[in-house]
Amino acid sequence: MRTTTTSESLFAKAKTLIPGGVNSPVRAFKAVGGNPVFMARGQGAYLYDVDGNAYLELINSWGPMLFGHAHPAIAEAVVSAIQDSPSFGAPTAREVRMAETLVQMVPSLEKVRMVNSGTEATMAAIRVARGYTGRDKIIKFEGCYHGHGDSFLIAAGSGAITLGVPDSPGVTKGVANDTLTAPYNDLEAVDRLVDANRGQIAALILEPVVGNMGLVPPAPGFLQGLRDRCTAEGVVLIFDEVMTGFRLAKGGAQELYGITPDMTTLGKIIGGGLPVGAYGGKAEIMDCVAPAGPVYQAGTLSGNPVAMAAGLAMLHLIKTTDGLYEQLEAKGAALETTLRASLDNVGLPMTINRVGSMITLFFTTNQVRNFTDAKTSNLTAFATYFQQMLHQGIYLAPSQYEALFLSMALGDEHIAKIGAASQIAMEAVVKAHPELLKA
Ligand code: KE4
């Protein structure tokens, strides 16, 4: 019998000290009910909670743990670097190596600046785009999440839609007025925004493959259509690859789909699990950034030597693992097949979207091509499924509006275990929600 008494007492204490008891909202299990489990350690494909329960996991820290938990090469790099003091606040050789590696791997990068999170990267990228173009407005897509910067908390995805506050209080009307939104995969809506705001749009930012409304791939021609429009209008095209960078290909989604943006934002995998973000792009644009140019951006721990060591170790693993993306694709396909089988066996025609090692099972029979489609999902059915899987030791993202992330530590035997658990969970879903069978 799985006990969670230590997690429960920790959560009770945490709520007296930390808003909602967590340091990031989606972790609080608000959308799925019950209390979050507090994790003590990870190893390979497993997490272990403070009560000693083991979980086969498909979050992988929301993407970073591409090779699973506690990979020795990353641990060794961190232990070695920290012996020389964790931080100097001065330039180091590792930052140059990191920049050189990123420019070599990511097609759009001619110059790059290190920061400490994906949020910092996206906030800086749109400031630079505004400084470079002299324009104020940006276009984003409903359901895309680009971190918690004010300009992005308009029709935001991820934790914002999980909690039902896609437009956050605290974001001023002035800021909101400069953020234009369109449905994902809708080029005509983009044309209408461009026509109505000609010469005022600094940047268009998107997740080239969306993870933050659940997994939504770009429709054929969508990315090329955005590339053509941005080129024609002098709008800076920003691919937010915080999730997709190094996960979908060595060069991210821009390599996978063959579309080169003007700027790219990165995070997650780039830090090997430590706090790292980056933004970069054309040298002409990046040379606007202080101290080379007038657009200010700074950070005490940017390019931190220990974080750089972890990130460089991760990127080395990526560069030296033969057939990495073919293996991730095979794992993703195998997981999709077993999840599909668990749906078919109980007669639930739900939708599964997947690109490579990112996947979402939506509790809707509709195709999911944008935020409106994603919101047709049955959230109570999802919550039932989530809890059933958790009870069987399978740790999924605690929200319908998130992608799952596979790691290289996930083997065939693990995928079979997930499939068997999913079968039992689906039977419980059908029992609790028989109306789904008529859907
Ligand atoms: P961070 O500031 O959380 O490092 O990155 C923000 C961000 C930017 N862009 C994209 C495409 C992202 O997915 C994210 C963060 N992703 C969420 C997961 N949906 C982080 C999890 C959380 O908020 O706790």
Coordinates of C-alpha atoms and ligand atoms in Angstrom, one line a residue:
M1 CA 0.0 0.0 0.0
R2 CA 1.4 3.4 -1.1
T3 CA 1.8 5.8 1.9
T4 CA 2.1 9.5 1.4
T5 CA 2.2 10.8 4.9
T6 CA 5.6 12.6 4.7
S7 CA 4.5 14.3 1.4
E8 CA 1.3 15.4 3.1
S9 CA 2.9 16.8 6.2
L10 CA 5.6 18.6 4.0
F11 CA 2.8 20.1 1.8
A12 CA 0.9 21.3 4.9
K13 CA 4.0 23.0 6.1
A14 CA 4.9 24.3 2.7
K15 CA 1.6 26.0 2.3
T16 CA 2.2 28.1 5.4
L17 CA 5.5 29.4 3.9
I18 CA 5.3 29.3 0.1
P19 CA 2.3 30.5 -2.0
G20 CA 0.2 27.4 -2.7
G21 CA 3.0 25.3 -1.2
V22 CA 5.0 25.1 -4.4
N23 CA 7.6 27.2 -6.3
S24 CA 5.8 26.7 -9.6
P25 CA 2.0 26.5 -9.9
V26 CA 1.7 23.4 -12.1
R27 CA 3.4 21.3 -9.4
A28 CA 0.5 21.8 -6.9
F29 CA -1.8 19.1 -8.6
K30 CA -4.6 21.7 -8.6
A31 CA -5.9 20.4 -11.9
V32 CA -5.9 16.8 -10.9
G33 CA -6.9 16.9 -7.2
G34 CA -5.2 15.4 -4.2
N35 CA -1.8 16.5 -2.8
P36 CA 1.5 16.7 -4.8
V37 CA 4.1 14.1 -3.9
F38 CA 7.4 15.5 -2.7
M39 CA 10.3 13.9 -4.5
A40 CA 13.5 12.9 -2.8
R41 CA 15.7 11.6 -5.6
G42 CA 15.8 10.4 -9.2
Q43 CA 17.7 7.6 -10.9
G44 CA 17.4 6.8 -14.6
A45 CA 13.8 6.5 -15.6
Y46 CA 12.6 6.7 -11.9
L47 CA 11.7 9.3 -9.3
Y48 CA 11.5 8.3 -5.6
D49 CA 9.3 10.3 -3.2
V50 CA 9.9 11.2 0.4
D51 CA 7.8 8.2 1.5
G52 CA 10.0 5.8 -0.6
N53 CA 7.5 5.2 -3.4
A54 CA 9.0 4.7 -6.8
Y55 CA 7.6 6.3 -10.0
L56 CA 8.3 5.6 -13.6
E57 CA 8.2 9.1 -14.8
L58 CA 7.3 11.0 -18.0
I59 CA 7.9 14.6 -16.9
N60 CA 11.8 14.6 -16.7
S61 CA 11.8 18.0 -15.0
W62 CA 9.5 19.3 -17.8
G63 CA 12.1 18.4 -20.4
P64 CA 15.7 18.8 -19.2
M65 CA 16.4 15.2 -18.2
L66 CA 16.9 13.9 -21.8
F67 CA 19.1 11.1 -20.6
G68 CA 17.2 10.3 -17.4
H69 CA 18.0 11.2 -13.8
A70 CA 21.4 11.4 -12.2
H71 CA 23.4 10.7 -15.4
P72 CA 27.1 10.3 -14.2
A73 CA 28.6 12.5 -16.8
I74 CA 26.6 15.5 -15.7
A75 CA 27.1 14.8 -12.0
E76 CA 30.9 14.5 -12.5
A77 CA 31.0 17.8 -14.5
V78 CA 29.1 19.6 -11.7
V79 CA 31.2 18.1 -8.9
S80 CA 34.4 19.0 -10.7
A81 CA 33.4 22.6 -11.5
I82 CA 32.1 23.4 -8.1
Q83 CA 35.5 22.7 -6.5
D84 CA 36.8 25.9 -8.2
S85 CA 34.1 28.0 -6.5
P86 CA 30.5 28.1 -7.9
S87 CA 30.5 31.6 -9.2
F88 CA 32.8 34.5 -10.1
G89 CA 30.7 37.1 -11.8
A90 CA 33.4 37.4 -14.4
P91 CA 33.8 35.9 -17.9
T92 CA 35.0 32.3 -18.1
A93 CA 36.3 30.0 -20.8
R94 CA 33.3 27.7 -20.3
E95 CA 30.9 30.4 -21.5
V96 CA 32.8 30.8 -24.7
R97 CA 32.7 27.0 -25.2
M98 CA 29.0 27.0 -24.5
A99 CA 28.4 29.9 -27.0
E100 CA 30.6 28.2 -29.6
T101 CA 28.7 24.9 -29.1
L102 CA 25.3 26.5 -29.4
V103 CA 26.2 28.5 -32.6
Q104 CA 27.5 25.2 -34.1
M105 CA 24.3 23.2 -33.2
V106 CA 21.4 25.7 -33.7
P107 CA 21.0 26.9 -37.3
S108 CA 19.6 30.4 -36.5
L109 CA 22.4 31.3 -33.9
E110 CA 25.2 33.6 -35.0
K111 CA 25.5 35.2 -31.5
V112 CA 24.0 34.1 -28.2
R113 CA 23.6 35.4 -24.7
M114 CA 23.3 33.1 -21.6
V115 CA 20.6 33.8 -19.0
N116 CA 19.1 31.7 -16.1
S117 CA 15.7 30.6 -17.3
G118 CA 13.5 30.3 -20.3
T119 CA 11.4 33.2 -19.0
E120 CA 14.5 35.5 -19.0
A121 CA 15.4 34.3 -22.5
T122 CA 11.9 35.2 -24.0
M123 CA 11.6 38.5 -22.1
A124 CA 15.0 39.5 -23.4
A125 CA 14.3 38.3 -26.9
I126 CA 11.3 40.5 -27.4
R127 CA 13.0 43.5 -25.8
V128 CA 15.8 43.1 -28.3
A129 CA 13.4 42.7 -31.2
R130 CA 11.6 45.9 -30.1
G131 CA 14.9 47.7 -29.8
Y132 CA 16.1 46.4 -33.1
T133 CA 12.9 47.3 -35.0
G134 CA 11.8 50.4 -33.1
R135 CA 8.4 48.8 -33.0
D136 CA 6.2 48.0 -29.9
K137 CA 3.8 45.2 -30.6
I138 CA 4.3 41.4 -30.6
I139 CA 2.2 38.5 -31.9
K140 CA 1.8 35.4 -29.8
F141 CA -0.5 32.4 -30.2
E142 CA -3.3 31.4 -27.9
G143 CA -2.2 28.5 -25.7
C144 CA 1.5 29.0 -26.2
Y145 CA 3.5 29.6 -23.1
H146 CA 6.7 31.6 -23.1
G147 CA 7.3 31.9 -19.3
H148 CA 5.8 34.4 -16.9
G149 CA 7.0 37.7 -18.5
D150 CA 4.2 40.3 -18.5
S151 CA 3.9 40.4 -22.3
F152 CA 3.3 36.7 -22.5
L153 CA 0.6 36.2 -19.9
I154 CA -2.1 36.9 -22.4
A155 CA -3.9 33.8 -23.6
A156 CA -1.0 31.9 -22.1
G157 CA -0.7 28.1 -21.9
S158 CA 0.9 25.7 -19.4
G159 CA 0.3 26.5 -15.8
A160 CA -1.8 29.6 -16.7
I161 CA -4.5 27.6 -18.5
T162 CA -4.2 24.8 -16.0
L163 CA -5.2 27.3 -13.3
G164 CA -7.7 29.0 -15.7
V165 CA -5.9 32.4 -15.6
P166 CA -4.5 32.7 -19.1
D167 CA -4.6 36.6 -18.7
S168 CA -3.0 37.2 -15.3
P169 CA -4.0 40.0 -12.9
G170 CA -1.0 42.4 -12.5
V171 CA -0.4 42.7 -16.2
T172 CA -1.1 46.3 -17.1
K173 CA -3.4 47.3 -19.9
G174 CA -0.5 49.1 -21.5
V175 CA 1.5 45.9 -21.7
A176 CA -1.5 43.8 -22.8
N177 CA -2.3 46.3 -25.6
D178 CA 1.1 45.6 -27.2
T179 CA 0.4 41.8 -27.3
L180 CA -1.7 40.6 -30.2
T181 CA -2.9 37.0 -30.2
A182 CA -4.0 34.6 -32.9
P183 CA -5.1 31.0 -32.9
Y184 CA -2.2 28.5 -33.5
N185 CA -2.0 27.1 -37.0
D186 CA -4.1 30.1 -38.4
L187 CA -2.2 32.1 -41.0
E188 CA -5.3 34.1 -42.0
A189 CA -5.6 35.4 -38.4
V190 CA -2.0 36.4 -38.5
D191 CA -2.7 38.3 -41.8
R192 CA -5.6 40.1 -40.2
L193 CA -3.3 41.2 -37.3
V194 CA -0.5 42.3 -39.6
D195 CA -2.9 44.3 -41.8
A196 CA -4.4 46.1 -38.8
N197 CA -1.0 46.8 -37.2
R198 CA 1.2 47.3 -40.3
G199 CA 4.6 48.7 -39.3
Q200 CA 4.0 48.4 -35.6
I201 CA 4.8 44.7 -35.0
A202 CA 8.4 44.1 -33.7
A203 CA 8.2 40.3 -33.3
L204 CA 6.1 37.2 -33.7
I205 CA 7.0 34.5 -31.1
L206 CA 5.8 30.9 -31.1
E207 CA 6.5 27.4 -29.9
P208 CA 7.4 25.8 -33.3
V209 CA 5.9 22.6 -31.8
V210 CA 3.6 23.5 -28.9
G211 CA 4.0 21.7 -25.6
N212 CA 2.1 24.1 -23.4
M213 CA -1.5 23.4 -24.4
G214 CA -0.6 19.8 -24.6
L215 CA 1.3 18.7 -27.7
V216 CA 0.2 20.5 -30.9
P217 CA 2.4 20.2 -34.0
P218 CA 2.5 22.9 -36.7
A219 CA 0.1 22.3 -39.6
P220 CA 1.9 21.7 -43.0
G221 CA 2.9 25.1 -44.3
F222 CA 2.3 27.0 -41.0
L223 CA 6.0 27.6 -40.1
Q224 CA 6.9 28.5 -43.7
G225 CA 3.9 30.8 -43.9
L226 CA 5.1 32.7 -40.7
R227 CA 8.7 32.8 -42.1
D228 CA 7.5 34.4 -45.4
R229 CA 5.2 36.9 -43.6
C230 CA 7.9 38.0 -41.1
T231 CA 10.4 38.4 -43.9
A232 CA 8.0 40.5 -46.0
E233 CA 7.0 42.7 -43.0
G234 CA 10.3 43.1 -41.3
V235 CA 9.0 41.3 -38.2
V236 CA 11.5 39.4 -36.1
L237 CA 10.5 35.7 -36.1
I238 CA 11.3 34.2 -32.8
F239 CA 11.2 30.4 -32.2
D240 CA 10.7 29.7 -28.6
E241 CA 12.6 26.4 -28.4
V242 CA 12.9 26.2 -24.6
M243 CA 11.1 22.8 -24.8
T244 CA 11.9 21.7 -28.3
G245 CA 15.6 22.7 -28.4
F246 CA 17.9 19.7 -28.5
R247 CA 14.8 17.5 -27.9
L248 CA 13.3 17.2 -31.3
A249 CA 16.7 17.3 -33.2
K250 CA 20.3 18.5 -32.5
G251 CA 19.2 21.8 -33.9
G252 CA 15.7 21.7 -32.5
A253 CA 12.4 22.1 -34.3
Q254 CA 14.1 24.6 -36.7
E255 CA 16.3 21.8 -38.0
L256 CA 13.5 19.2 -38.0
Y257 CA 11.2 21.4 -40.1
G258 CA 13.9 23.3 -42.0
I259 CA 12.7 26.8 -41.1
T260 CA 15.3 29.3 -39.8
P261 CA 13.9 32.0 -37.4
D262 CA 15.6 35.3 -36.8
M263 CA 16.0 34.6 -33.1
T264 CA 15.7 31.5 -30.9
T265 CA 15.2 31.1 -27.2
L266 CA 16.5 28.1 -25.3
G267 CA 16.3 26.6 -21.8
K268 CA 15.7 23.3 -20.0
I269 CA 18.0 20.7 -21.7
I270 CA 20.7 23.4 -22.3
G271 CA 21.4 23.4 -18.5
G272 CA 21.4 19.6 -18.0
G273 CA 19.0 20.2 -15.1
L274 CA 20.6 23.4 -13.7
P275 CA 19.0 26.9 -14.2
V276 CA 20.1 28.0 -17.7
G277 CA 18.4 29.8 -20.5
A278 CA 19.8 31.5 -23.7
Y279 CA 18.6 33.7 -26.5
G280 CA 20.3 34.4 -29.8
G281 CA 20.0 34.8 -33.5
K282 CA 21.4 37.0 -36.3
A283 CA 24.5 38.9 -35.3
E284 CA 22.9 42.1 -36.7
I285 CA 20.1 41.8 -34.1
M286 CA 22.2 40.5 -31.2
D287 CA 24.7 43.3 -31.6
C288 CA 22.0 45.6 -30.3
V289 CA 22.4 44.0 -26.8
A290 CA 24.5 45.8 -24.2
P291 CA 27.3 46.4 -23.9
A292 CA 27.7 45.9 -27.7
G293 CA 24.5 48.0 -28.3
P294 CA 21.9 50.0 -26.4
V295 CA 19.4 47.3 -25.4
Y296 CA 20.0 46.5 -21.8
Q297 CA 19.9 42.9 -20.3
A298 CA 22.1 41.5 -17.5
G299 CA 22.3 38.8 -14.8
T300 CA 24.4 38.1 -11.8
L301 CA 24.5 34.3 -12.5
S302 CA 24.3 34.3 -16.2
G303 CA 26.8 31.9 -17.7
N304 CA 27.4 30.5 -14.2
P305 CA 30.4 28.1 -14.4
V306 CA 28.7 25.1 -12.6
A307 CA 25.6 25.5 -14.8
M308 CA 27.8 25.8 -17.9
A309 CA 29.6 22.6 -16.9
A310 CA 26.3 20.7 -16.6
G311 CA 25.1 22.1 -19.9
L312 CA 28.3 21.4 -21.7
A313 CA 28.2 17.8 -20.4
M314 CA 24.6 17.4 -21.6
L315 CA 25.4 18.8 -25.1
H316 CA 28.4 16.5 -25.3
L317 CA 26.1 13.5 -24.6
I318 CA 23.8 14.7 -27.3
K319 CA 26.6 15.2 -29.8
T320 CA 28.2 11.8 -29.1
T321 CA 25.2 9.5 -28.8
D322 CA 24.8 7.7 -32.1
G323 CA 21.3 7.7 -33.4
L324 CA 20.0 9.6 -30.5
Y325 CA 16.9 11.1 -32.2
E326 CA 16.1 7.9 -34.0
Q327 CA 16.1 6.2 -30.6
L328 CA 13.9 8.9 -29.1
E329 CA 11.5 8.6 -32.0
A330 CA 11.3 4.8 -31.6
K331 CA 10.6 5.2 -27.9
G332 CA 7.9 7.9 -28.6
A333 CA 6.3 5.7 -31.2
A334 CA 6.3 2.7 -28.9
L335 CA 4.7 4.7 -26.1
E336 CA 2.1 6.1 -28.5
T337 CA 1.2 2.6 -29.7
T338 CA 0.7 1.2 -26.1
L339 CA -1.3 4.2 -25.0
R340 CA -3.5 3.9 -28.2
A341 CA -4.0 0.2 -27.4
S342 CA -5.2 1.0 -23.9
L343 CA -7.7 3.4 -25.4
D344 CA -8.9 0.9 -28.1
N345 CA -9.3 -1.9 -25.6
V346 CA -12.0 0.1 -23.7
G347 CA -13.5 1.7 -26.8
L348 CA -12.3 5.3 -26.1
P349 CA -11.5 7.1 -29.4
M350 CA -9.4 9.8 -27.7
T351 CA -6.7 11.9 -29.5
I352 CA -3.0 11.4 -29.2
N353 CA -0.6 14.0 -30.6
R354 CA 3.1 13.3 -30.8
V355 CA 6.3 14.7 -32.2
G356 CA 9.4 12.6 -31.4
S357 CA 9.7 12.2 -27.7
M358 CA 7.0 14.7 -26.8
I359 CA 3.4 13.4 -26.5
T360 CA 0.0 14.2 -25.1
L361 CA -3.1 12.0 -24.7
F362 CA -6.1 14.4 -24.9
F363 CA -9.4 13.3 -23.4
T364 CA -11.3 14.5 -26.5
T365 CA -12.3 12.8 -29.7
N366 CA -11.6 16.1 -31.6
Q367 CA -8.5 16.7 -33.5
V368 CA -6.3 19.1 -31.5
R369 CA -4.8 21.7 -33.7
N370 CA -5.1 24.8 -31.4
F371 CA -6.1 26.0 -28.0
T372 CA -9.9 25.9 -28.7
D373 CA -9.6 22.2 -29.7
A374 CA -7.5 21.4 -26.6
K375 CA -10.1 23.0 -24.4
T376 CA -12.7 20.4 -25.6
S377 CA -10.8 17.8 -23.5
N378 CA -12.7 16.3 -20.5
L379 CA -10.6 17.5 -17.6
T380 CA -12.3 15.3 -15.0
A381 CA -11.6 12.2 -17.0
F382 CA -8.0 13.4 -17.3
A383 CA -7.8 13.8 -13.5
T384 CA -9.2 10.3 -13.0
Y385 CA -6.7 8.9 -15.4
F386 CA -3.8 10.8 -13.8
Q387 CA -4.7 9.6 -10.3
Q388 CA -5.1 6.0 -11.5
M389 CA -1.6 6.1 -13.1
L390 CA 0.0 7.8 -10.1
H391 CA -1.5 5.1 -7.8
Q392 CA 0.2 2.5 -10.0
G393 CA 3.5 4.3 -9.9
I394 CA 3.4 6.1 -13.2
Y395 CA 4.2 9.9 -12.8
L396 CA 2.5 12.0 -15.5
A397 CA 2.3 15.8 -15.9
P398 CA -0.5 16.9 -13.5
S399 CA -2.4 18.8 -16.3
Q400 CA -4.1 18.0 -19.5
Y401 CA -2.4 21.1 -21.0
E402 CA 1.1 19.8 -20.8
A403 CA 3.3 17.5 -22.9
L404 CA 5.0 14.4 -21.6
F405 CA 8.7 14.1 -22.2
L406 CA 10.5 10.7 -22.7
S407 CA 14.1 10.2 -21.7
M408 CA 16.8 7.9 -23.1
A409 CA 16.5 6.0 -19.8
L410 CA 13.0 4.8 -20.7
G411 CA 13.3 1.2 -22.0
D412 CA 10.9 -1.3 -23.6
E413 CA 10.2 -2.9 -20.3
H414 CA 9.2 0.5 -18.9
I415 CA 7.0 1.3 -21.8
A416 CA 5.3 -2.1 -21.4
K417 CA 4.7 -1.3 -17.7
I418 CA 3.2 2.1 -18.6
G419 CA 0.9 0.4 -21.2
A420 CA -0.3 -2.1 -18.6
A421 CA -1.0 0.6 -16.1
S422 CA -2.8 2.7 -18.7
Q423 CA -5.1 -0.3 -19.5
I424 CA -6.2 -0.4 -15.8
A425 CA -6.5 3.4 -15.7
M426 CA -8.6 3.5 -18.8
E427 CA -11.0 0.9 -17.4
A428 CA -11.4 3.2 -14.3
V429 CA -12.0 6.2 -16.5
V430 CA -14.8 4.4 -18.5
K431 CA -16.3 3.3 -15.2
A432 CA -16.3 6.8 -13.7
H433 CA -17.2 8.5 -17.0
P434 CA -19.4 6.2 -19.1
E435 CA -20.6 9.3 -21.1
L436 CA -17.2 9.3 -22.8
L437 CA -18.1 6.0 -24.6
K438 CA -21.0 7.8 -26.4
A439 CA -18.7 10.7 -27.5
Ligands
KE4_1 P1 11.2 28.7 -17.4 O1 11.2 30.2 -17.0 O2 10.2 27.9 -16.7 O3 12.6 28.1 -17.4 O4 10.8 28.7 -19.0 C1 9.6 29.3 -19.4 C2 9.2 28.6 -20.7 C3 9.4 29.3 -21.9 N1 9.0 28.8 -23.1 C4 8.5 27.5 -23.1 C5 8.1 27.0 -24.5 C6 8.3 26.8 -22.0 O5 7.7 25.5 -22.0 C7 8.6 27.3 -20.7 C8 8.4 26.6 -19.4 N2 7.7 25.3 -19.5 C9 6.9 24.9 -18.3 C10 6.3 23.6 -18.7 N3 5.1 23.7 -19.4 C11 7.7 24.9 -17.1 C12 7.1 24.2 -15.9 C13 6.7 25.1 -14.9 O6 6.1 26.2 -15.2 O7 6.8 24.7 -13.7

